[in-house]
Short mmCIF file of C-alpha atoms in Angstrom, two decimals:
data_model
loop_
_atom_site.label_atom_id
_atom_site.label_comp_id
_atom_site.label_asym_id
_atom_site.label_seq_id
_atom_site.Cartn_x
_atom_site.Cartn_y
_atom_site.Cartn_z
CA MET A 138 -36.34 -0.33 22.78
CA ALA A 139 -38.25 -0.33 19.49
CA VAL A 140 -36.34 0.57 16.35
CA VAL A 141 -37.66 3.71 14.71
CA GLU A 142 -38.10 3.24 10.98
CA PRO A 143 -37.17 6.28 8.89
CA SER A 144 -39.98 7.76 6.84
CA LEU A 145 -40.48 10.39 4.16
CA VAL A 146 -42.98 12.45 6.14
CA LEU A 147 -40.65 15.40 6.65
CA GLU A 148 -39.25 15.21 3.13
CA ARG A 149 -42.73 15.31 1.60
CA ARG A 150 -43.60 18.35 3.67
CA LEU A 151 -40.41 20.19 2.78
CA LEU A 152 -40.82 19.37 -0.91
CA ARG A 153 -43.96 21.50 -0.94
CA GLU A 154 -41.64 24.50 -0.71
CA HIS A 155 -38.49 23.20 -2.43
CA SER A 156 -38.03 21.46 -5.76
CA HIS A 157 -35.50 19.05 -4.31
CA LEU A 158 -33.62 18.20 -1.13
CA ILE A 159 -30.01 17.24 -0.49
CA ALA A 160 -29.62 15.01 2.56
CA LEU A 161 -26.25 14.69 4.30
CA ASP A 162 -24.76 12.46 6.96
CA GLU A 163 -21.18 11.81 8.05
CA VAL A 164 -19.20 8.79 9.18
CA GLY A 165 -15.72 8.53 10.62
CA ARG A 166 -15.76 11.69 12.70
CA GLY A 167 -14.40 9.91 15.80
CA ALA A 168 -11.99 7.52 14.11
CA LEU A 169 -8.26 7.65 14.83
CA ALA A 170 -7.26 6.73 11.29
CA GLY A 171 -8.64 7.20 7.82
CA PRO A 172 -10.70 9.94 6.22
CA VAL A 173 -14.03 11.33 7.22
CA ALA A 174 -16.81 10.65 4.72
CA VAL A 175 -20.11 12.43 4.08
CA GLY A 176 -22.90 10.84 2.11
CA ALA A 177 -25.27 12.96 0.03
CA THR A 178 -28.60 11.95 -1.51
CA VAL A 179 -30.71 14.14 -3.75
CA VAL A 180 -34.45 13.60 -3.36
CA ASP A 181 -37.29 15.15 -5.35
CA ALA A 182 -41.05 14.77 -5.17
CA ALA A 183 -41.05 11.71 -7.44
CA ALA A 184 -38.59 9.88 -5.19
CA ALA A 185 -40.54 10.90 -2.08
CA ARG A 186 -43.64 9.23 -3.50
CA ARG A 187 -41.85 5.90 -3.76
CA ARG A 188 -41.55 3.46 -0.88
CA VAL A 189 -38.62 3.70 1.50
CA PRO A 190 -35.97 1.14 0.42
CA GLN A 191 -36.33 -2.18 2.22
CA GLY A 192 -34.19 -2.47 5.33
CA LEU A 193 -33.15 1.19 5.34
CA ARG A 194 -32.10 2.51 8.73
CA ASP A 195 -29.42 4.75 10.14
CA SER A 196 -26.22 2.89 9.22
CA LYS A 197 -25.45 2.12 12.88
CA LEU A 198 -28.69 0.11 13.06
CA VAL A 199 -28.09 -1.97 9.92
CA PRO A 200 -26.05 -5.17 10.47
CA GLU A 201 -22.66 -4.90 8.79
CA LYS A 202 -23.24 -7.84 6.45
CA ARG A 203 -26.49 -6.30 5.20
CA ARG A 204 -25.23 -2.76 4.68
CA PRO A 205 -23.96 -3.22 1.09
CA GLU A 206 -27.32 -4.50 -0.18
CA VAL A 207 -29.17 -1.75 1.69
CA ALA A 208 -26.75 0.81 0.23
CA ASP A 209 -27.42 -0.56 -3.27
CA ARG A 210 -31.17 -0.13 -2.76
CA ALA A 211 -30.67 3.35 -1.34
CA GLY A 212 -28.51 4.36 -4.28
CA ALA A 213 -31.08 3.04 -6.75
CA TRP A 214 -33.91 4.86 -4.96
CA ALA A 215 -32.30 8.32 -4.77
CA PRO A 216 -32.25 10.26 -8.05
CA ALA A 217 -28.60 11.14 -7.33
CA SER A 218 -26.09 10.36 -4.62
CA ALA A 219 -22.39 10.59 -3.83
CA VAL A 220 -19.85 10.30 -1.02
CA GLY A 221 -17.43 13.14 -0.30
CA TRP A 222 -14.13 12.74 1.54
CA ALA A 223 -11.63 14.68 3.62
CA SER A 224 -8.33 12.98 4.32
CA SER A 225 -6.59 12.49 7.64
CA ALA A 226 -4.01 15.06 6.48
CA GLU A 227 -6.78 17.60 5.90
CA ILE A 228 -8.24 16.82 9.33
CA ASP A 229 -4.81 17.52 10.86
CA GLU A 230 -4.45 20.73 8.86
CA VAL A 231 -7.86 22.37 9.30
CA GLY A 232 -9.55 20.46 12.15
CA ILE A 233 -12.37 17.96 12.12
CA MET A 234 -15.29 20.37 11.74
CA ARG A 235 -13.87 22.16 8.71
CA ALA A 236 -12.83 18.80 7.26
CA LEU A 237 -16.43 17.63 7.64
CA GLY A 238 -17.49 20.74 5.75
CA LEU A 239 -15.03 20.00 2.95
CA ALA A 240 -16.27 16.42 2.67
CA ALA A 241 -19.90 17.56 2.68
CA SER A 242 -19.28 20.21 0.05
CA ARG A 243 -17.53 17.66 -2.17
CA ALA A 244 -20.43 15.25 -1.72
CA ILE A 245 -22.94 17.92 -2.71
CA ILE A 246 -20.97 18.89 -5.82
CA ALA A 247 -20.53 15.28 -6.88
CA ALA A 248 -24.18 14.34 -6.26
CA CYS A 249 -25.61 17.37 -8.03
CA GLY A 250 -23.35 17.25 -11.06
CA ASP A 251 -24.89 19.12 -13.97
CA ALA A 252 -28.40 17.81 -13.32
CA TRP A 253 -29.26 19.42 -9.99
CA GLU A 254 -28.81 22.91 -8.60
CA ALA A 255 -27.51 23.00 -5.04
CA SER A 256 -28.37 26.66 -4.48
CA THR A 257 -32.10 26.07 -4.94
CA ALA A 258 -32.25 22.93 -2.79
CA LEU A 259 -32.86 22.61 0.92
CA VAL A 260 -29.95 20.78 2.52
CA ILE A 261 -30.93 18.49 5.40
CA LEU A 262 -27.98 17.91 7.69
CA ASP A 263 -28.00 15.37 10.49
CA GLY A 264 -27.04 16.91 13.83
CA ASN A 265 -27.26 20.34 15.38
CA HIS A 266 -24.44 22.20 13.61
CA ASP A 267 -24.20 23.44 10.04
CA TYR A 268 -20.60 22.62 9.13
CA VAL A 269 -20.97 22.94 5.35
CA SER A 270 -22.23 26.46 4.58
CA ALA A 271 -19.01 28.22 5.57
CA VAL A 272 -16.96 25.91 3.34
CA HIS A 273 -19.11 25.40 0.26
CA PRO A 274 -18.23 27.68 -2.68
CA GLY A 275 -21.85 28.57 -3.43
CA ARG A 276 -24.94 29.62 -1.52
CA LEU A 277 -26.72 26.90 0.44
CA THR A 278 -29.88 26.77 2.51
CA VAL A 279 -29.21 24.31 5.33
CA ARG A 280 -31.48 22.89 8.00
CA SER A 281 -29.76 20.93 10.78
CA ILE A 282 -32.02 18.26 12.29
CA ILE A 283 -31.12 16.20 15.35
CA LYS A 284 -31.66 12.46 14.76
CA ALA A 285 -32.36 13.03 11.07
CA ASP A 286 -30.45 9.82 10.30
CA ARG A 287 -32.99 7.97 12.45
CA ASP A 288 -36.16 9.70 11.28
CA CYS A 289 -35.61 10.81 7.66
CA ALA A 290 -35.21 8.20 4.93
CA SER A 291 -33.13 10.51 2.74
CA VAL A 292 -30.59 11.08 5.53
CA ALA A 293 -30.57 7.39 6.48
CA ALA A 294 -29.75 6.61 2.85
CA ALA A 295 -26.86 9.07 2.92
CA SER A 296 -25.65 7.50 6.16
CA VAL A 297 -25.60 3.95 4.77
CA LEU A 298 -23.91 5.01 1.54
CA ALA A 299 -21.15 6.81 3.43
CA LYS A 300 -20.68 3.99 5.95
CA VAL A 301 -20.35 1.29 3.30
CA ALA A 302 -17.91 3.38 1.25
CA ARG A 303 -15.71 4.28 4.20
CA ASP A 304 -15.68 0.76 5.64
CA ALA A 305 -14.64 -0.61 2.24
CA LEU A 306 -11.80 1.90 2.05
CA MET A 307 -10.49 0.95 5.49
CA VAL A 308 -10.63 -2.75 4.58
CA ASP A 309 -8.64 -1.97 1.43
CA LEU A 310 -6.01 -0.09 3.47
CA ALA A 311 -5.70 -2.82 6.11
CA PRO A 312 -3.31 -5.28 4.33
CA GLU A 313 -0.56 -2.65 4.12
CA PHE A 314 -0.81 -2.05 7.88
CA PRO A 315 -2.02 -5.39 9.30
CA HIS A 316 -1.10 -4.75 12.94
CA TYR A 317 -3.75 -2.05 13.28
CA GLN A 318 -6.63 -4.38 12.30
CA TRP A 319 -8.51 -1.78 10.27
CA GLU A 320 -10.49 -4.54 8.58
CA ARG A 321 -12.11 -5.06 12.00
CA ASN A 322 -12.13 -1.65 13.67
CA LYS A 323 -12.36 0.57 10.55
CA GLY A 324 -9.89 3.00 12.11
CA TYR A 325 -11.76 3.50 15.38
CA ALA A 326 -10.24 3.19 18.84
CA SER A 327 -10.42 -0.51 19.59
CA ILE A 328 -8.10 -1.90 22.27
CA GLU A 329 -6.02 -3.68 19.63
CA HIS A 330 -5.75 -0.55 17.50
CA ARG A 331 -4.53 1.58 20.38
CA GLU A 332 -2.04 -1.08 21.46
CA ALA A 333 -0.62 -1.25 17.93
CA ILE A 334 -0.23 2.53 17.95
CA ARG A 335 1.70 2.36 21.24
CA LEU A 336 3.98 -0.37 19.93
CA ARG A 337 4.47 0.76 16.33
CA GLY A 338 3.55 4.43 16.19
CA LEU A 339 1.40 6.21 13.64
CA THR A 340 0.93 5.55 9.93
CA ARG A 341 0.34 8.19 7.29
CA HIS A 342 -3.38 7.48 7.62
CA HIS A 343 -3.58 8.35 11.32
CA ARG A 344 -4.81 11.73 12.51
CA SER A 345 -1.52 12.74 14.03
CA SER A 346 -2.82 16.01 15.52
CA TRP A 347 -5.07 14.04 17.89
CA ALA A 348 -4.09 12.67 21.30
CA ILE A 349 -4.44 9.22 19.85
CA ALA A 350 -2.65 7.12 22.45
CA ASP A 351 -5.04 8.32 25.14
CA ALA A 352 -8.21 8.09 23.05
CA PRO A 353 -11.03 6.19 24.76
CA THR A 354 -11.80 2.73 23.50
CA LEU A 355 -15.02 2.83 21.50
CA PHE A 356 -15.52 -0.92 21.20
#
């Protein structure tokens, strides 16, 4: 199957009607441990006229060793970017969808800062469900687009930024809890991770409200 390269075709069209776009994508939704992260990139007409960063793809399609350099290029290309987080405790308290909204809202606020206005942007959200509008403190105009992380360069950039940031966090957490092998599985349901949970129980970073012991193995 041929790899689809993300482009700026949609972004350029949408920027005819909006001064800037905010692209969002999440990572960590299905993990058993660790936070969920949402990347945000702000793109304006000037950025959309530049070439797509070399090697940019949806983060799942970029080899792990190459992701940091691709993320660096994506961050340099976007006029503004950020990663927002919601902790495992917040996921347990409010559920995964609202936690995604919290992370996305935090990413938007951090990316926009004082330089960009979120209320006048069009927010492009990968997927088919707007999980941010109900949580964000201000008005947003959101368009959910299936496979946006595959097709839209701005969303692919957000995806890679979030993936690199979250993977780095899980690697940093791993030495304190070595039996769970987070440096390898990044908190997802590997066989070794689930076996460690059965033998040693849950850490403070696990999503304790989930039926973790019976979670399917993802890799």
